[in-house]
XYZ file of C-alpha atoms in Angstrom:
195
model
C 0.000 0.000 0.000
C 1.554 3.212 -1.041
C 2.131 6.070 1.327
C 0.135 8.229 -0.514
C -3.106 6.284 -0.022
C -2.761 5.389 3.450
C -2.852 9.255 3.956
C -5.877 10.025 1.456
C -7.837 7.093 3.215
C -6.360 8.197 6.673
C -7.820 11.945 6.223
C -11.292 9.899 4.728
C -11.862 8.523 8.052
C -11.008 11.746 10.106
C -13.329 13.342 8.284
C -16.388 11.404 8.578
C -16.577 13.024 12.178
C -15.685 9.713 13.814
C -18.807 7.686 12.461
C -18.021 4.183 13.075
C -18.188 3.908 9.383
C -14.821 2.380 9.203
C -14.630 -0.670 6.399
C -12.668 -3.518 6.392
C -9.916 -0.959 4.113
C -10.334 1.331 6.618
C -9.318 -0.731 9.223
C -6.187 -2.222 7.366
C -4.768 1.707 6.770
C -5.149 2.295 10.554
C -3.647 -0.705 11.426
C -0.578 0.212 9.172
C -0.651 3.295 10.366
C -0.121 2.053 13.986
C 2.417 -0.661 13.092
C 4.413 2.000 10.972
C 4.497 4.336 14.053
C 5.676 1.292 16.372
C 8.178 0.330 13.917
C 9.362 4.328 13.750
C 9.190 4.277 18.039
C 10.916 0.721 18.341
C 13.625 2.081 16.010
C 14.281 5.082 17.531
C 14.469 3.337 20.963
C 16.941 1.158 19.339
C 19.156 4.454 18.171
C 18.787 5.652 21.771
C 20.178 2.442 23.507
C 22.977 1.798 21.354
C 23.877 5.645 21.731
C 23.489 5.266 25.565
C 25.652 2.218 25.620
C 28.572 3.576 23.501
C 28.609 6.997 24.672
C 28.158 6.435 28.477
C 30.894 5.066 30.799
C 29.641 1.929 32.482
C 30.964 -1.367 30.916
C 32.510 -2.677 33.665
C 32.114 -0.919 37.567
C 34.754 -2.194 40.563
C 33.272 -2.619 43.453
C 35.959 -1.060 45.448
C 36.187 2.296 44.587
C 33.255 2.702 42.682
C 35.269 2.956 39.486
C 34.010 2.869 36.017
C 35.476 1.370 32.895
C 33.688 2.380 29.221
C 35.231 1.464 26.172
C 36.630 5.033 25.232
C 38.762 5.135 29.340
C 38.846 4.240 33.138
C 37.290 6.797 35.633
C 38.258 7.627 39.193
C 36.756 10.033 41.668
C 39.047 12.721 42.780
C 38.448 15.489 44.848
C 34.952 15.367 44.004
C 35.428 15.206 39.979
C 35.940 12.384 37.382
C 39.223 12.237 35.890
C 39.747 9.801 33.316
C 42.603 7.360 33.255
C 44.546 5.651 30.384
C 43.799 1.585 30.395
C 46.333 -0.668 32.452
C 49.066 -2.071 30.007
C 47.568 -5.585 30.323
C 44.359 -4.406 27.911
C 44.332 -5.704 24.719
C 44.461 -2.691 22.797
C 43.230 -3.866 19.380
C 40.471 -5.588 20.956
C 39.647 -2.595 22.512
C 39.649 -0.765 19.577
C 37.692 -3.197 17.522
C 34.857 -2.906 20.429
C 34.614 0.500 19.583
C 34.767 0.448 15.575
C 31.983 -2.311 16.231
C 29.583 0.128 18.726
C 30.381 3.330 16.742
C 29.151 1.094 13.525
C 26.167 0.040 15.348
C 25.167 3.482 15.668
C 26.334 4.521 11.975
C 24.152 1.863 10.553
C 20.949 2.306 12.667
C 20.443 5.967 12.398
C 20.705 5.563 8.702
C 18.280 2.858 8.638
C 15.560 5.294 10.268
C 16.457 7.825 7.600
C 16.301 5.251 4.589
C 12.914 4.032 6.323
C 11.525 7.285 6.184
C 12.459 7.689 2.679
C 11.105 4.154 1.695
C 7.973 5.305 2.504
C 7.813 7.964 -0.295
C 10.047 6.629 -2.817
C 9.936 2.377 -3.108
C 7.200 0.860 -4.693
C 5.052 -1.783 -2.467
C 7.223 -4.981 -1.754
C 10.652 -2.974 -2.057
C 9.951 -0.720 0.608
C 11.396 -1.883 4.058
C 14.313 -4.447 2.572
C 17.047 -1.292 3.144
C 16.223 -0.348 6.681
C 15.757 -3.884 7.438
C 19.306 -4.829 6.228
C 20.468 -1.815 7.823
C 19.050 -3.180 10.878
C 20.807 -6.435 11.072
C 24.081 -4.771 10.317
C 23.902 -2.410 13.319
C 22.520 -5.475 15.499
C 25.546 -7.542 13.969
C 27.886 -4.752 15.195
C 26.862 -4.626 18.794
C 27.025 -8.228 19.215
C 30.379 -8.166 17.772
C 30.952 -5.597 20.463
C 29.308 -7.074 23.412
C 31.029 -10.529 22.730
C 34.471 -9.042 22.218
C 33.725 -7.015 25.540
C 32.923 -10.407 27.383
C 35.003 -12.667 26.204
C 38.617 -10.360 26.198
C 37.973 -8.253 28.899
C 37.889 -8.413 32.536
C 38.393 -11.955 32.490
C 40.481 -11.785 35.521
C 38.391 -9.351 37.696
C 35.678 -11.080 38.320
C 35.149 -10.947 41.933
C 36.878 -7.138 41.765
C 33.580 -5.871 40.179
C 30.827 -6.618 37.766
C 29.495 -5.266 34.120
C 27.801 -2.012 34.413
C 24.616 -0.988 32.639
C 26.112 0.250 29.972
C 27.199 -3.714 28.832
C 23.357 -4.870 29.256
C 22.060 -2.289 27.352
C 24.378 -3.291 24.725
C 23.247 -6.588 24.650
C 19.240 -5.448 24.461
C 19.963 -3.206 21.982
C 21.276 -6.262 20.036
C 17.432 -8.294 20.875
C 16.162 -4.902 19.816
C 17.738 -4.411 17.003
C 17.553 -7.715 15.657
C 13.545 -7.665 16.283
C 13.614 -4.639 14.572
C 15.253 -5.823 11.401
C 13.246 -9.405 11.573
C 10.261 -7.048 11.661
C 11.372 -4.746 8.583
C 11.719 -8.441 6.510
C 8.091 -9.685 7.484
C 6.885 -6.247 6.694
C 8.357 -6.172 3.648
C 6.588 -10.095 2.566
C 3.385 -8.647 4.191
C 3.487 -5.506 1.778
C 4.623 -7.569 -0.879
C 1.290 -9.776 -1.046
């Protein structure tokens, strides 16, 4: 169903005064409508949480101390400020590094997913419209993984009891569920639309 239409039909059925005169075509444009804007909110949430999780600086907290570890430095409380630290000698630094290529991709690829959805809707023709974002999608929840598995498997390995992984690590790892609903949702979409 073309973009076009679902608007036309959309402004139809606001102005019949909200008669319950809503048809069976009626009812398929508002429930397009409402999965369109879920898809738009889900993705957006997505953008959010990988931001949060590759911006913010809670990977990996010690216990003693309360000292946090991101992937971009260490922190310590000083004198009532942060101060930032360079990694002990013992990280692996192109580990490190690839954990960040890997978020900052994550990122990359999912805001430009919401801005090739948005232009799918206008441009594509039905059955062609949500393949982009979708693959877009699965690249940025392929990144994060890649991230978040790096993370766990390299890091910290050795500091177990000294602390634990900080909210910033779990959000990576449900931004990689929610990105990777997101993109399985773009492909049904797209064989939905298709039919």
């Amino acid at each position: 169903m073309n973009f076009a239409v679902i608007r036309r039909r959309w402004r139809r059925i606001r102005l019949e005064g909200g008669r319950s005169r809503l048809t069976p075509a009626n009812w398929s444009t508002v429930i397009m409508l409402v999965l369109l804007a879920a898809i738009f909110v889900l993705h957006i949430a997505c953008i959010i949480i990988l931001l949060t999780a590759t911006i913010d600086n809670a990977w990996w907290i010690f216990t003693a101390g309360n000292m946090p570890t991101d992937i971009w430095a260490r922190w310590i409380f000083v004198n009532n400020s942060w101060h930032s630290v360079d990694f002990p000698s013992t990280y692996p630094q192109s580990y490190l590094q690839a954990v960040q290529a890997s978020s900052v991709l994550a990122c990359i690829f999912s805001i430009i997913g919401i801005f090739v959805f948005v232009a799918q809707l206008f441009t594509l023709a039905k059955g062609q419209r949500f393949l982009i974002s979708g693959v877009f999608q699965f690249f940025a929840c392929l990144c994060i993984m890649i991230a978040a598995s790096i993370y766990t498997d390299r890091f910290h390995t050795d500091e177990k009891s000294l602390g634990s992984y900080g909210h910033c690590f779990i959000l990576a790892w449900v931004a990689f569920a929610l990105t990777f609903l997101s993109s399985v949702i773009y492909f049904v979409l797209r064989k939905k639309t298709a039919e």
